[in-house]
Coordinates of C-alpha atoms in Angstrom, one line a residue:
M24 CA 68.9 33.4 -76.8
K25 CA 66.0 32.4 -79.4
C26 CA 68.6 31.3 -81.7
L27 CA 70.4 29.3 -79.2
M28 CA 67.4 27.6 -78.0
L29 CA 66.3 26.7 -81.8
T30 CA 69.6 25.3 -82.3
L31 CA 69.2 23.3 -79.4
F32 CA 66.0 21.9 -80.4
L33 CA 66.8 21.2 -83.8
I34 CA 70.0 19.1 -82.3
S35 CA 67.5 17.3 -80.0
S36 CA 65.4 16.6 -83.0
M37 CA 68.0 15.3 -85.3
A38 CA 69.4 13.2 -82.4
A39 CA 66.0 11.6 -82.2
S40 CA 65.8 11.0 -85.7
A41 CA 69.2 9.4 -85.6
Q42 CA 68.7 7.0 -82.9
M43 CA 64.9 5.8 -84.0
K44 CA 63.5 4.7 -87.6
Y45 CA 59.8 4.7 -87.8
I46 CA 58.0 1.8 -89.9
D47 CA 55.0 2.4 -91.7
P48 CA 53.8 5.7 -89.6
S49 CA 50.3 6.6 -89.8
V50 CA 48.8 10.5 -89.7
Q51 CA 45.5 8.9 -88.9
T52 CA 46.5 6.9 -85.9
G53 CA 49.6 8.7 -84.6
S54 CA 51.5 5.7 -84.3
S55 CA 54.0 3.8 -86.4
A56 CA 53.7 -0.1 -87.1
A57 CA 57.1 -0.5 -85.6
V58 CA 60.1 1.7 -84.6
I59 CA 63.6 0.6 -84.6
V60 CA 66.1 2.2 -81.9
E61 CA 69.6 2.1 -81.9
A62 CA 71.7 1.2 -78.9
A63 CA 70.7 3.7 -76.2
P64 CA 69.7 4.3 -72.7
L65 CA 66.0 3.6 -72.5
V66 CA 63.7 4.7 -69.9
H67 CA 60.9 2.2 -68.8
T68 CA 57.8 3.6 -66.8
A69 CA 55.3 2.5 -64.3
Q70 CA 51.6 3.3 -65.4
I71 CA 50.9 7.0 -65.6
F72 CA 47.5 8.1 -64.5
P73 CA 45.5 11.3 -65.2
F74 CA 45.8 12.9 -61.9
N75 CA 46.7 16.2 -61.3
A76 CA 49.4 17.7 -58.8
K77 CA 46.4 17.6 -56.0
G78 CA 46.1 14.0 -56.8
E79 CA 42.5 14.6 -58.4
L80 CA 41.5 12.6 -61.3
T81 CA 40.9 14.9 -64.7
V82 CA 37.5 14.9 -65.7
K83 CA 35.8 11.6 -64.9
D84 CA 34.8 9.5 -67.9
D85 CA 36.3 12.2 -70.6
V86 CA 39.2 10.0 -72.2
R87 CA 40.6 12.9 -74.4
A88 CA 40.8 15.2 -71.2
Q89 CA 42.3 12.3 -69.3
L90 CA 44.9 11.3 -72.0
Q91 CA 46.1 15.0 -72.1
Q92 CA 46.6 14.9 -68.4
V93 CA 48.6 11.4 -69.0
F94 CA 50.7 13.3 -71.4
S95 CA 51.2 16.4 -69.0
N96 CA 52.5 13.7 -66.4
A97 CA 54.6 11.9 -68.9
V98 CA 56.4 15.1 -69.8
V99 CA 57.5 15.6 -66.1
I100 CA 58.7 12.1 -65.7
L101 CA 60.7 12.2 -69.0
N102 CA 62.3 15.1 -68.2
K103 CA 63.7 13.8 -65.1
T104 CA 65.1 11.0 -67.0
G105 CA 66.4 13.0 -69.9
S106 CA 64.0 12.5 -72.2
D107 CA 60.8 13.7 -73.8
L108 CA 57.8 12.9 -76.3
D109 CA 59.8 13.2 -79.4
H110 CA 62.2 10.3 -77.8
L111 CA 59.2 8.1 -77.3
V112 CA 59.7 4.7 -78.8
K113 CA 56.7 2.8 -77.2
L114 CA 53.3 3.6 -75.8
N115 CA 50.9 1.3 -73.9
L116 CA 47.6 2.7 -73.4
H117 CA 45.5 0.8 -70.8
I118 CA 41.8 1.7 -71.4
S119 CA 38.5 0.9 -69.6
N120 CA 36.6 1.0 -72.8
E121 CA 37.6 -0.4 -76.0
K122 CA 35.6 1.9 -78.1
S123 CA 37.2 4.7 -77.1
I124 CA 40.3 3.6 -79.3
P125 CA 39.0 5.7 -82.5
E126 CA 38.8 8.8 -80.2
I127 CA 42.2 8.4 -78.8
E128 CA 43.6 7.9 -82.3
Q129 CA 42.4 11.2 -83.1
L130 CA 44.2 12.9 -80.1
L131 CA 47.4 10.9 -81.0
A132 CA 47.2 12.0 -84.7
V133 CA 47.4 15.6 -83.4
K134 CA 50.0 14.7 -80.5
F135 CA 52.4 13.0 -82.8
K136 CA 52.2 15.5 -85.8
S137 CA 55.9 15.1 -86.8
T138 CA 57.9 12.1 -87.9
H139 CA 58.2 10.9 -84.4
K140 CA 55.1 8.5 -83.8
P141 CA 55.7 5.6 -81.5
A142 CA 54.7 2.2 -81.7
V143 CA 51.5 2.0 -79.6
T144 CA 49.5 -1.1 -78.0
Y145 CA 46.3 -1.1 -76.5
I146 CA 45.4 -2.9 -73.4
T147 CA 41.8 -3.0 -72.1
Q148 CA 41.1 -3.5 -68.3
Q149 CA 39.0 -1.8 -65.5
L150 CA 41.5 0.5 -64.1
W151 CA 41.2 0.2 -60.3
N152 CA 41.5 3.8 -59.4
G153 CA 38.5 5.1 -61.4
A154 CA 40.4 6.5 -64.5
A155 CA 39.3 5.8 -68.0
I156 CA 43.2 5.5 -69.3
A157 CA 46.6 5.2 -68.0
A158 CA 50.0 4.7 -70.0
D159 CA 53.2 3.1 -69.6
L160 CA 56.1 4.1 -71.9
V161 CA 59.5 3.4 -73.4
A162 CA 61.6 6.2 -74.4
V163 CA 65.4 6.9 -75.5
S164 CA 67.3 9.0 -72.7
R165 CA 69.8 11.1 -73.4
T166 CA 71.4 10.6 -69.6
N167 CA 74.4 8.4 -69.9
V168 CA 74.3 5.9 -66.9
S169 CA 76.4 2.9 -66.2
K170 CA 73.8 1.1 -63.9
V171 CA 70.3 1.0 -63.4
K172 CA 68.8 4.5 -62.2
Y173 CA 65.6 4.7 -60.4
I174 CA 63.4 8.1 -60.6
S175 CA 61.4 7.3 -57.6
K176 CA 58.7 4.6 -58.5
A177 CA 57.7 6.3 -61.6
A178 CA 60.5 5.2 -63.8
A179 CA 64.1 3.6 -64.4
I180 CA 66.7 4.2 -66.8
L181 CA 68.1 1.0 -68.6
P182 CA 71.9 1.6 -69.4
Q183 CA 73.1 1.2 -72.8
G184 CA 74.1 -2.5 -73.5
G185 CA 72.7 -5.9 -72.5
V186 CA 69.2 -6.6 -71.5
T187 CA 67.4 -9.5 -70.2
Y188 CA 63.6 -10.3 -70.8
V189 CA 62.4 -13.0 -68.2
S190 CA 59.0 -14.7 -68.8
G191 CA 56.0 -14.4 -66.5
Q192 CA 56.5 -16.6 -63.5
A193 CA 53.9 -17.7 -61.0
I194 CA 53.7 -19.6 -57.9
K195 CA 50.3 -20.9 -56.5
G196 CA 48.5 -19.7 -53.5
N197 CA 46.5 -16.7 -52.5
L198 CA 47.7 -13.3 -53.6
E199 CA 50.0 -12.7 -50.7
E200 CA 51.8 -16.1 -51.0
G201 CA 51.6 -16.2 -55.1
T202 CA 53.4 -12.9 -54.8
H203 CA 56.0 -13.6 -52.1
G204 CA 56.9 -16.8 -53.9
T205 CA 56.9 -15.5 -57.4
L206 CA 59.4 -12.8 -56.1
Q207 CA 61.7 -15.6 -54.6
Q208 CA 61.5 -17.5 -57.8
L209 CA 62.4 -14.5 -60.0
D210 CA 65.4 -13.8 -57.6
A211 CA 66.8 -17.3 -58.1
S212 CA 66.4 -16.8 -61.6
L213 CA 68.2 -13.5 -61.5
K214 CA 71.1 -15.0 -59.4
Y215 CA 71.3 -17.8 -62.0
L216 CA 71.5 -15.3 -64.8
G217 CA 74.4 -13.5 -63.1
M218 CA 72.2 -10.4 -61.9
D219 CA 70.7 -9.1 -58.9
K220 CA 67.3 -7.1 -57.7
Q221 CA 69.1 -3.7 -58.2
D222 CA 69.4 -4.8 -62.2
V223 CA 65.4 -4.7 -62.4
V224 CA 64.4 -2.1 -64.7
Q225 CA 60.6 -3.1 -64.7
L226 CA 58.1 -5.4 -63.3
K227 CA 54.6 -6.4 -64.9
A228 CA 52.1 -7.9 -62.7
Y229 CA 49.1 -9.7 -64.1
L230 CA 46.6 -10.4 -61.6
N231 CA 43.0 -11.4 -61.3
N232 CA 41.9 -8.2 -59.4
T233 CA 43.8 -5.0 -59.5
A234 CA 41.8 -3.3 -56.7
D235 CA 44.3 -5.9 -54.6
I236 CA 47.6 -4.2 -55.6
S237 CA 48.2 -3.1 -52.0
V238 CA 49.0 -6.7 -51.2
V239 CA 51.3 -6.8 -54.2
E240 CA 53.0 -3.4 -53.1
K241 CA 53.6 -4.7 -49.4
E242 CA 55.6 -7.7 -50.9
L243 CA 57.4 -5.4 -53.2
A244 CA 58.3 -3.3 -50.5
A245 CA 59.6 -6.3 -48.5
Y246 CA 61.8 -7.5 -51.3
F247 CA 63.4 -4.3 -52.8
P248 CA 65.6 -2.0 -50.8
A249 CA 63.9 0.9 -49.5
G250 CA 64.0 3.6 -52.2
A251 CA 64.7 1.2 -55.0
I252 CA 61.4 -0.2 -56.2
P253 CA 61.4 -0.4 -60.0
P254 CA 58.5 1.1 -61.8
I255 CA 55.8 -1.5 -62.1
V256 CA 52.8 -2.2 -64.6
Y257 CA 49.7 -3.9 -63.4
V258 CA 47.4 -5.5 -66.0
E259 CA 43.9 -7.5 -64.9
W260 CA 43.7 -10.9 -66.4
I261 CA 41.4 -14.0 -66.0
S262 CA 43.1 -17.0 -64.5
K263 CA 41.9 -20.1 -62.4
E264 CA 45.2 -21.4 -61.8
Y265 CA 47.2 -18.3 -60.4
E266 CA 46.5 -15.5 -58.5
I267 CA 49.6 -13.4 -59.9
E268 CA 52.1 -13.7 -62.7
I269 CA 55.4 -11.5 -62.8
E270 CA 57.5 -10.7 -65.6
L271 CA 60.5 -8.5 -65.6
I272 CA 63.1 -6.4 -67.7
A273 CA 66.6 -6.2 -66.1
A274 CA 70.1 -5.0 -67.3
S275 CA 72.3 -7.8 -68.4
P276 CA 75.8 -8.3 -66.9
T277 CA 78.5 -6.6 -68.8
A278 CA 79.7 -9.9 -70.1
T279 CA 76.8 -10.5 -72.1
T280 CA 77.8 -7.8 -74.5
M281 CA 81.0 -9.7 -75.4
R282 CA 79.1 -12.8 -76.5
D283 CA 79.4 -13.5 -80.2
T284 CA 75.7 -14.1 -80.6
A285 CA 73.4 -10.8 -80.4
I286 CA 70.8 -13.0 -78.5
T287 CA 71.1 -15.8 -75.9
F288 CA 67.8 -18.0 -75.6
L289 CA 67.8 -19.6 -72.2
D290 CA 66.2 -22.0 -70.0
L291 CA 66.2 -21.6 -66.3
P292 CA 66.8 -24.2 -63.4
G293 CA 63.7 -26.4 -62.5
M294 CA 61.8 -25.5 -65.5
V295 CA 60.7 -27.7 -68.3
H296 CA 62.0 -26.5 -71.8
S297 CA 59.1 -24.9 -74.2
P298 CA 59.2 -24.6 -78.1
L299 CA 57.0 -22.0 -77.6
Y300 CA 58.6 -19.5 -75.3
S301 CA 62.2 -19.2 -73.7
K302 CA 62.3 -18.7 -70.0
A303 CA 64.6 -15.7 -70.5
V304 CA 66.1 -14.0 -73.4
Q305 CA 69.3 -12.0 -73.2
V306 CA 69.9 -9.1 -75.6
N307 CA 73.7 -8.9 -75.9
K308 CA 74.0 -6.0 -78.5
G309 CA 72.1 -4.5 -81.6
K310 CA 69.2 -2.3 -82.7
K311 CA 65.9 -3.1 -80.9
I312 CA 62.6 -3.2 -82.7
Y313 CA 59.1 -2.3 -80.8
F314 CA 56.0 -3.3 -82.5
S315 CA 52.5 -2.0 -82.2
G316 CA 50.0 -4.5 -81.0
L317 CA 49.0 -6.7 -83.9
Y318 CA 45.2 -8.2 -84.4
G319 CA 43.8 -10.5 -87.0
T320 CA 40.7 -9.2 -89.0
T321 CA 38.3 -12.0 -89.4
P322 CA 35.1 -11.5 -87.0
G323 CA 34.9 -14.1 -84.5
N324 CA 37.2 -16.6 -85.6
A325 CA 40.2 -17.0 -83.1
Q326 CA 42.2 -19.2 -85.2
A327 CA 41.8 -17.0 -88.4
Q328 CA 42.6 -14.0 -86.6
T329 CA 45.8 -15.6 -85.1
E330 CA 47.0 -16.7 -88.7
E331 CA 46.4 -13.3 -89.9
L332 CA 48.4 -11.5 -87.4
F333 CA 51.5 -13.9 -87.7
I334 CA 51.3 -13.3 -91.5
S335 CA 51.3 -9.4 -90.8
L336 CA 54.1 -9.8 -88.2
K337 CA 56.3 -11.7 -90.8
K338 CA 55.6 -8.9 -93.1
L339 CA 56.7 -6.3 -90.6
L340 CA 59.8 -8.6 -89.5
Q341 CA 61.1 -8.4 -93.0
A342 CA 60.4 -4.5 -93.4
T343 CA 62.6 -4.0 -90.3
G344 CA 65.3 -6.4 -91.2
S345 CA 64.5 -9.1 -88.7
D346 CA 62.8 -12.6 -88.8
F347 CA 61.2 -14.8 -86.2
T348 CA 64.5 -15.9 -84.8
H349 CA 65.2 -12.6 -83.7
L350 CA 61.8 -11.9 -81.4
V351 CA 63.0 -11.3 -78.1
K352 CA 60.0 -10.6 -76.1
A353 CA 56.3 -11.4 -76.7
T354 CA 53.2 -10.7 -74.7
Y355 CA 50.1 -12.5 -76.1
F356 CA 46.5 -11.6 -75.2
H357 CA 43.6 -13.5 -75.8
S358 CA 39.8 -13.5 -74.9
D359 CA 39.0 -17.1 -74.0
V360 CA 40.2 -20.7 -74.5
D361 CA 39.9 -20.7 -78.3
G362 CA 42.2 -17.7 -78.4
S363 CA 44.8 -19.7 -76.3
A364 CA 44.5 -22.7 -78.1
A365 CA 44.8 -20.7 -81.6
L366 CA 48.1 -19.1 -80.3
G367 CA 49.2 -22.9 -79.3
V368 CA 48.5 -24.1 -83.1
V369 CA 50.0 -21.1 -84.9
R370 CA 53.1 -20.4 -82.9
P371 CA 54.9 -23.7 -83.9
K372 CA 54.5 -22.8 -87.6
Y373 CA 56.8 -19.7 -87.1
Y374 CA 59.1 -20.4 -84.3
D375 CA 62.5 -22.1 -84.1
P376 CA 61.8 -24.2 -80.9
N377 CA 65.3 -23.1 -79.7
R378 CA 64.9 -19.5 -80.4
A379 CA 61.4 -18.6 -79.2
P380 CA 60.9 -15.3 -77.3
A381 CA 60.4 -14.7 -73.6
A382 CA 56.8 -14.5 -73.3
T383 CA 53.6 -13.9 -71.0
K384 CA 50.1 -15.1 -72.3
A385 CA 47.3 -13.4 -70.6
Q386 CA 43.5 -13.9 -70.9
L387 CA 41.5 -10.5 -70.8
K388 CA 38.0 -9.6 -69.8
V389 CA 37.5 -7.5 -72.7
M390 CA 39.9 -7.4 -75.8
P391 CA 40.6 -4.3 -78.0
L392 CA 38.6 -3.7 -81.1
D393 CA 36.5 -6.8 -80.4
K394 CA 39.1 -8.8 -81.3
R395 CA 40.0 -12.5 -79.7
V396 CA 43.8 -12.6 -80.2
S397 CA 46.7 -9.8 -80.1
V398 CA 50.2 -9.9 -79.9
D399 CA 52.8 -7.4 -78.8
M400 CA 56.5 -7.9 -79.7
I401 CA 59.8 -6.7 -79.2
G402 CA 62.5 -7.7 -81.9
L403 CA 66.1 -7.5 -83.0
V404 CA 67.4 -6.5 -86.4
Q405 CA 69.5 -9.2 -87.8

């Protein structure tokens, strides 16, 4: 029996290695600069929090203990999706205190001792339930599904094949009106793209006060069929114009995988074309690249930091066999108007205006590592 279990473990490990390639893995941080993943079903989760089976928060203000609980909870979810931590591709860590990053990296270095080191991005925000840390994940699933499969609200499995990234959309009004209107607008976008709400794999909502997520959840429950609400990730941002902005990931129609091009960059009806981002991007085939969050190093200078991180991104794209025309999804974080302006100045230097990634740009109250700009990217191998 022990021999059989060892054989199964080795087969699983070899399968994970065959499906993923780790670029510049670090034993100090427990993460890779980028992870290339072959065509495979992918698990996307909601935020996973450090609450035990009784719903109790694990050791208040102890980020190490809470992260251990997050991983324990993640293992339970991943097991239900035919995955595990060795198949982890991307780890997004939502933290209430950016000063805890060095301690978190020490724990990740221990947790991911083997070659299986995920790409990692840190997002700083005050979590609404008192937690010091939470995570959402992308992982390879061994479960072969033909359509999106929901594991309650905790996770969904994206089938192998096409995927569509829809940029953040927003409608003005109070939080209830904004959420309702945005969901209706996204619904129209999905129909235009040949999809429906049951194809949605994950939502990400940016709102001014995450303490008000019950308002958002009420609208989600009204929009999605009972028992079919996709996992959602909440990020607290600063916006004077909109109460909420929502982006989504969805399984593409089967027909897209028959296209000659690996990527289709799309505008959407009623929306003006932008040279800085596409309203939607469909990945029809190919190997995806998940990048860790990128930052510049010049203290306090948003323009210099943005220039530096795009230079770093260019080098990583070359290392992964890609380029700027094969970026499919971008999330830009900044701390102030200078950071936002710097992104507007630097991006046109690198992007083909007809092949820019789908994107969301969010101002955070606090940036990780005292930075003013950071980027989180998904790309495709050429």
